[in-house]
Amino acid sequence: MGDPAATAGRRGPYANTARRKAEIVEAAERAFAVAGYHGGALREIARQLDLSFTSLRHHFPTKEELLIAVLENADNREKESFERDLLHSGLIDAVIALAERNLAKPESLRLLAVLSAEASSTSHPAHVWFVERYDRVRTLVEKSIRSDVAQGRLPADTQAAEAAYAFVALWDGLQLQWLIDPSFDLVAALRRGLSTLLGQRP
């Protein structure tokens, strides 16, 4: 059997590295959500963490790598819960549950809103990531609509492929409006809009 102390010693640096990378990603997420990718300065992120610029570059050699890590972290945060809700409750209820959780962390919504707008430029380092993300989201929505139709949750004549584009547009659009003016009930508006779109009674 190996020496537990030695094993712990080997794990220590890796654990510290993972923890430090997570801290950098969290700090960068806050910076990018406020100032966008181009405005979020790596030196300022390092300063906030009391970390040298060299150390930050050791974990993320380029700003582009840090950006993708931030986006992946934000995108994956609710993935497991959302997929579980899809299975048990259907598409609309799963999206509503996700929206309710997101109300407590508008910075995540703001991050994706700010960076997706920036990434509409083909020269932006996250352009391909967002193209692929929207493709994944629409594919998932289309698949979920077909599943809900098969289970009787949605009308049999629902056109899944066409509805998926409108579904994502409505979802994104209402969240953006809420970020700009949070005076309305996002969850209620989202449920009404999605239910109307898919022909489900709210």
Short mmCIF file of C-alpha atoms in Angstrom, two decimals:
data_model
loop_
_atom_site.label_atom_id
_atom_site.label_comp_id
_atom_site.label_asym_id
_atom_site.label_seq_id
_atom_site.Cartn_x
_atom_site.Cartn_y
_atom_site.Cartn_z
CA MET A 1 0.00 0.00 0.00
CA GLY A 2 1.19 3.52 -0.70
CA ASP A 3 2.05 6.08 1.92
CA PRO A 4 -1.09 8.22 2.56
CA ALA A 5 1.03 11.21 3.47
CA ALA A 6 2.95 10.93 0.24
CA THR A 7 -0.27 10.61 -1.72
CA ALA A 8 -1.71 13.68 -0.02
CA GLY A 9 1.50 15.54 -0.79
CA ARG A 10 1.23 14.68 -4.45
CA ARG A 11 -2.39 15.77 -4.55
CA GLY A 12 -1.75 19.07 -2.79
CA PRO A 13 -0.22 21.03 -5.68
CA TYR A 14 -2.90 19.80 -8.08
CA ALA A 15 -5.67 20.78 -5.66
CA ASN A 16 -4.09 24.20 -5.19
CA THR A 17 -3.79 24.66 -8.95
CA ALA A 18 -7.43 23.74 -9.52
CA ARG A 19 -8.55 26.06 -6.74
CA ARG A 20 -6.47 28.95 -8.08
CA LYS A 21 -7.76 28.44 -11.62
CA ALA A 22 -11.34 28.46 -10.30
CA GLU A 23 -10.64 31.75 -8.48
CA ILE A 24 -9.23 33.30 -11.65
CA VAL A 25 -12.23 32.17 -13.69
CA GLU A 26 -14.65 33.63 -11.12
CA ALA A 27 -12.81 36.96 -11.06
CA ALA A 28 -12.65 37.07 -14.86
CA GLU A 29 -16.37 36.29 -15.07
CA ARG A 30 -17.14 39.34 -12.94
CA ALA A 31 -14.78 41.52 -14.98
CA PHE A 32 -16.09 40.39 -18.38
CA ALA A 33 -19.72 40.75 -17.27
CA VAL A 34 -19.09 44.41 -16.40
CA ALA A 35 -16.59 45.51 -19.04
CA GLY A 36 -16.87 42.89 -21.77
CA TYR A 37 -13.98 40.87 -23.11
CA HIS A 38 -11.92 43.76 -24.42
CA GLY A 39 -12.51 45.90 -21.33
CA GLY A 40 -11.73 43.15 -18.82
CA ALA A 41 -8.00 43.61 -18.16
CA LEU A 42 -5.92 40.62 -17.07
CA ARG A 43 -3.70 42.77 -14.87
CA GLU A 44 -6.75 44.08 -13.02
CA ILE A 45 -8.03 40.52 -12.54
CA ALA A 46 -4.65 39.51 -11.15
CA ARG A 47 -4.61 42.54 -8.85
CA GLN A 48 -8.03 41.69 -7.43
CA LEU A 49 -6.74 38.24 -6.51
CA ASP A 50 -3.45 39.59 -5.12
CA LEU A 51 -1.76 37.50 -7.78
CA SER A 52 1.16 38.38 -10.02
CA PHE A 53 0.47 38.81 -13.71
CA THR A 54 3.04 36.08 -14.40
CA SER A 55 1.20 33.65 -12.13
CA LEU A 56 -2.10 34.37 -13.86
CA ARG A 57 -0.48 33.74 -17.25
CA HIS A 58 0.93 30.49 -15.89
CA HIS A 59 -2.63 29.18 -15.41
CA PHE A 60 -4.10 30.85 -18.52
CA PRO A 61 -1.35 31.68 -21.05
CA THR A 62 -3.72 33.74 -23.21
CA LYS A 63 -6.73 35.93 -22.58
CA GLU A 64 -8.63 33.88 -25.15
CA GLU A 65 -8.12 30.70 -23.10
CA LEU A 66 -9.41 32.45 -20.00
CA LEU A 67 -12.45 33.72 -21.90
CA ILE A 68 -13.40 30.23 -23.07
CA ALA A 69 -12.91 28.87 -19.54
CA VAL A 70 -15.25 31.57 -18.21
CA LEU A 71 -17.90 30.79 -20.82
CA GLU A 72 -17.69 27.04 -20.28
CA ASN A 73 -17.97 27.54 -16.52
CA ALA A 74 -21.05 29.74 -16.87
CA ASP A 75 -22.67 27.41 -19.40
CA ASN A 76 -22.08 24.22 -17.41
CA ARG A 77 -23.14 25.58 -14.03
CA GLU A 78 -26.79 24.57 -14.35
CA LYS A 79 -26.43 21.81 -16.91
CA GLU A 80 -27.13 18.84 -14.63
CA SER A 81 -30.19 20.39 -12.97
CA PHE A 82 -31.60 21.55 -16.30
CA GLU A 83 -31.22 18.14 -17.93
CA ARG A 84 -32.88 16.49 -14.93
CA ASP A 85 -35.80 18.91 -15.10
CA LEU A 86 -36.15 18.28 -18.83
CA LEU A 87 -36.52 14.57 -18.20
CA HIS A 88 -39.03 14.87 -15.38
CA SER A 89 -41.01 18.04 -16.15
CA GLY A 90 -40.64 18.86 -19.83
CA LEU A 91 -39.09 21.77 -21.68
CA ILE A 92 -41.16 24.74 -20.50
CA ASP A 93 -41.02 23.82 -16.81
CA ALA A 94 -37.28 23.12 -17.07
CA VAL A 95 -36.65 26.57 -18.57
CA ILE A 96 -38.85 28.24 -15.94
CA ALA A 97 -36.96 26.47 -13.14
CA LEU A 98 -33.66 27.60 -14.67
CA ALA A 99 -34.93 31.17 -14.98
CA GLU A 100 -35.96 31.16 -11.31
CA ARG A 101 -32.48 30.04 -10.28
CA ASN A 102 -30.88 32.66 -12.52
CA LEU A 103 -32.79 35.48 -10.80
CA ALA A 104 -30.37 35.11 -7.90
CA LYS A 105 -27.30 35.53 -10.12
CA PRO A 106 -27.96 38.14 -12.79
CA GLU A 107 -24.21 38.49 -13.30
CA SER A 108 -24.19 35.16 -15.16
CA LEU A 109 -26.98 36.33 -17.46
CA ARG A 110 -25.22 39.64 -17.98
CA LEU A 111 -21.97 37.87 -18.84
CA LEU A 112 -23.58 35.86 -21.63
CA ALA A 113 -25.58 38.86 -22.86
CA VAL A 114 -22.53 41.12 -23.05
CA LEU A 115 -20.22 38.58 -24.62
CA SER A 116 -22.75 37.18 -27.10
CA ALA A 117 -23.30 40.70 -28.44
CA GLU A 118 -19.56 41.25 -28.75
CA ALA A 119 -19.12 37.84 -30.36
CA SER A 120 -21.46 38.73 -33.23
CA SER A 121 -18.25 39.98 -34.84
CA THR A 122 -16.51 37.14 -36.65
CA SER A 123 -13.14 38.42 -35.39
CA HIS A 124 -14.12 38.04 -31.72
CA PRO A 125 -12.30 35.15 -29.96
CA ALA A 126 -15.61 33.73 -28.70
CA HIS A 127 -17.45 33.93 -32.04
CA VAL A 128 -17.11 30.23 -32.87
CA TRP A 129 -17.95 29.25 -29.29
CA PHE A 130 -21.24 31.15 -29.44
CA VAL A 131 -22.10 29.82 -32.90
CA GLU A 132 -21.62 26.29 -31.59
CA ARG A 133 -23.46 27.06 -28.35
CA TYR A 134 -26.55 28.38 -30.13
CA ASP A 135 -26.50 25.34 -32.38
CA ARG A 136 -26.35 23.05 -29.32
CA VAL A 137 -29.14 24.92 -27.53
CA ARG A 138 -31.46 24.90 -30.56
CA THR A 139 -30.79 21.21 -31.13
CA LEU A 140 -31.58 20.45 -27.48
CA VAL A 141 -34.77 22.55 -27.61
CA GLU A 142 -35.90 20.84 -30.82
CA LYS A 143 -35.25 17.39 -29.36
CA SER A 144 -37.09 18.34 -26.16
CA ILE A 145 -40.09 19.67 -28.10
CA ARG A 146 -40.33 16.39 -30.01
CA SER A 147 -40.13 14.50 -26.71
CA ASP A 148 -42.85 16.64 -25.15
CA VAL A 149 -45.08 16.12 -28.21
CA ALA A 150 -44.59 12.36 -27.95
CA GLN A 151 -45.53 12.47 -24.26
CA GLY A 152 -48.62 14.59 -24.85
CA ARG A 153 -47.26 17.70 -23.16
CA LEU A 154 -47.45 19.72 -26.39
CA PRO A 155 -49.85 19.68 -29.36
CA ALA A 156 -49.18 16.98 -31.95
CA ASP A 157 -48.84 19.53 -34.78
CA THR A 158 -46.02 21.50 -33.12
CA GLN A 159 -43.26 22.13 -35.67
CA ALA A 160 -40.18 21.44 -33.55
CA ALA A 161 -37.44 22.73 -35.87
CA GLU A 162 -39.16 26.06 -36.57
CA ALA A 163 -40.28 26.51 -32.96
CA ALA A 164 -36.75 25.96 -31.62
CA TYR A 165 -35.45 29.19 -33.21
CA ALA A 166 -38.35 31.26 -31.88
CA PHE A 167 -38.12 29.58 -28.47
CA VAL A 168 -34.46 30.52 -28.02
CA ALA A 169 -35.06 34.05 -29.33
CA LEU A 170 -37.92 34.61 -26.86
CA TRP A 171 -35.90 33.17 -23.98
CA ASP A 172 -32.86 35.32 -24.71
CA GLY A 173 -34.92 38.42 -25.49
CA LEU A 174 -36.91 38.41 -22.27
CA GLN A 175 -33.78 37.85 -20.19
CA LEU A 176 -32.06 40.77 -21.90
CA GLN A 177 -35.08 43.04 -21.30
CA TRP A 178 -35.10 42.01 -17.64
CA LEU A 179 -31.40 42.81 -17.28
CA ILE A 180 -32.06 46.28 -18.66
CA ASP A 181 -35.25 46.83 -16.68
CA PRO A 182 -35.93 44.28 -13.90
CA SER A 183 -39.26 45.87 -12.98
CA PHE A 184 -41.35 43.12 -14.61
CA ASP A 185 -41.88 39.50 -13.60
CA LEU A 186 -39.44 37.64 -15.84
CA VAL A 187 -40.62 34.18 -14.83
CA ALA A 188 -44.29 34.95 -15.46
CA ALA A 189 -43.54 36.63 -18.80
CA LEU A 190 -41.35 33.72 -19.86
CA ARG A 191 -43.99 31.13 -18.98
CA ARG A 192 -46.73 33.04 -20.84
CA GLY A 193 -44.54 33.60 -23.89
CA LEU A 194 -43.22 30.06 -24.18
CA SER A 195 -46.62 28.50 -23.52
CA THR A 196 -48.23 30.69 -26.21
CA LEU A 197 -45.45 29.89 -28.67
CA LEU A 198 -45.82 26.14 -28.20
CA GLY A 199 -49.58 26.07 -27.85
CA GLN A 200 -49.54 24.94 -24.22
CA ARG A 201 -51.99 26.45 -21.75
CA PRO A 202 -50.00 28.50 -19.13
#
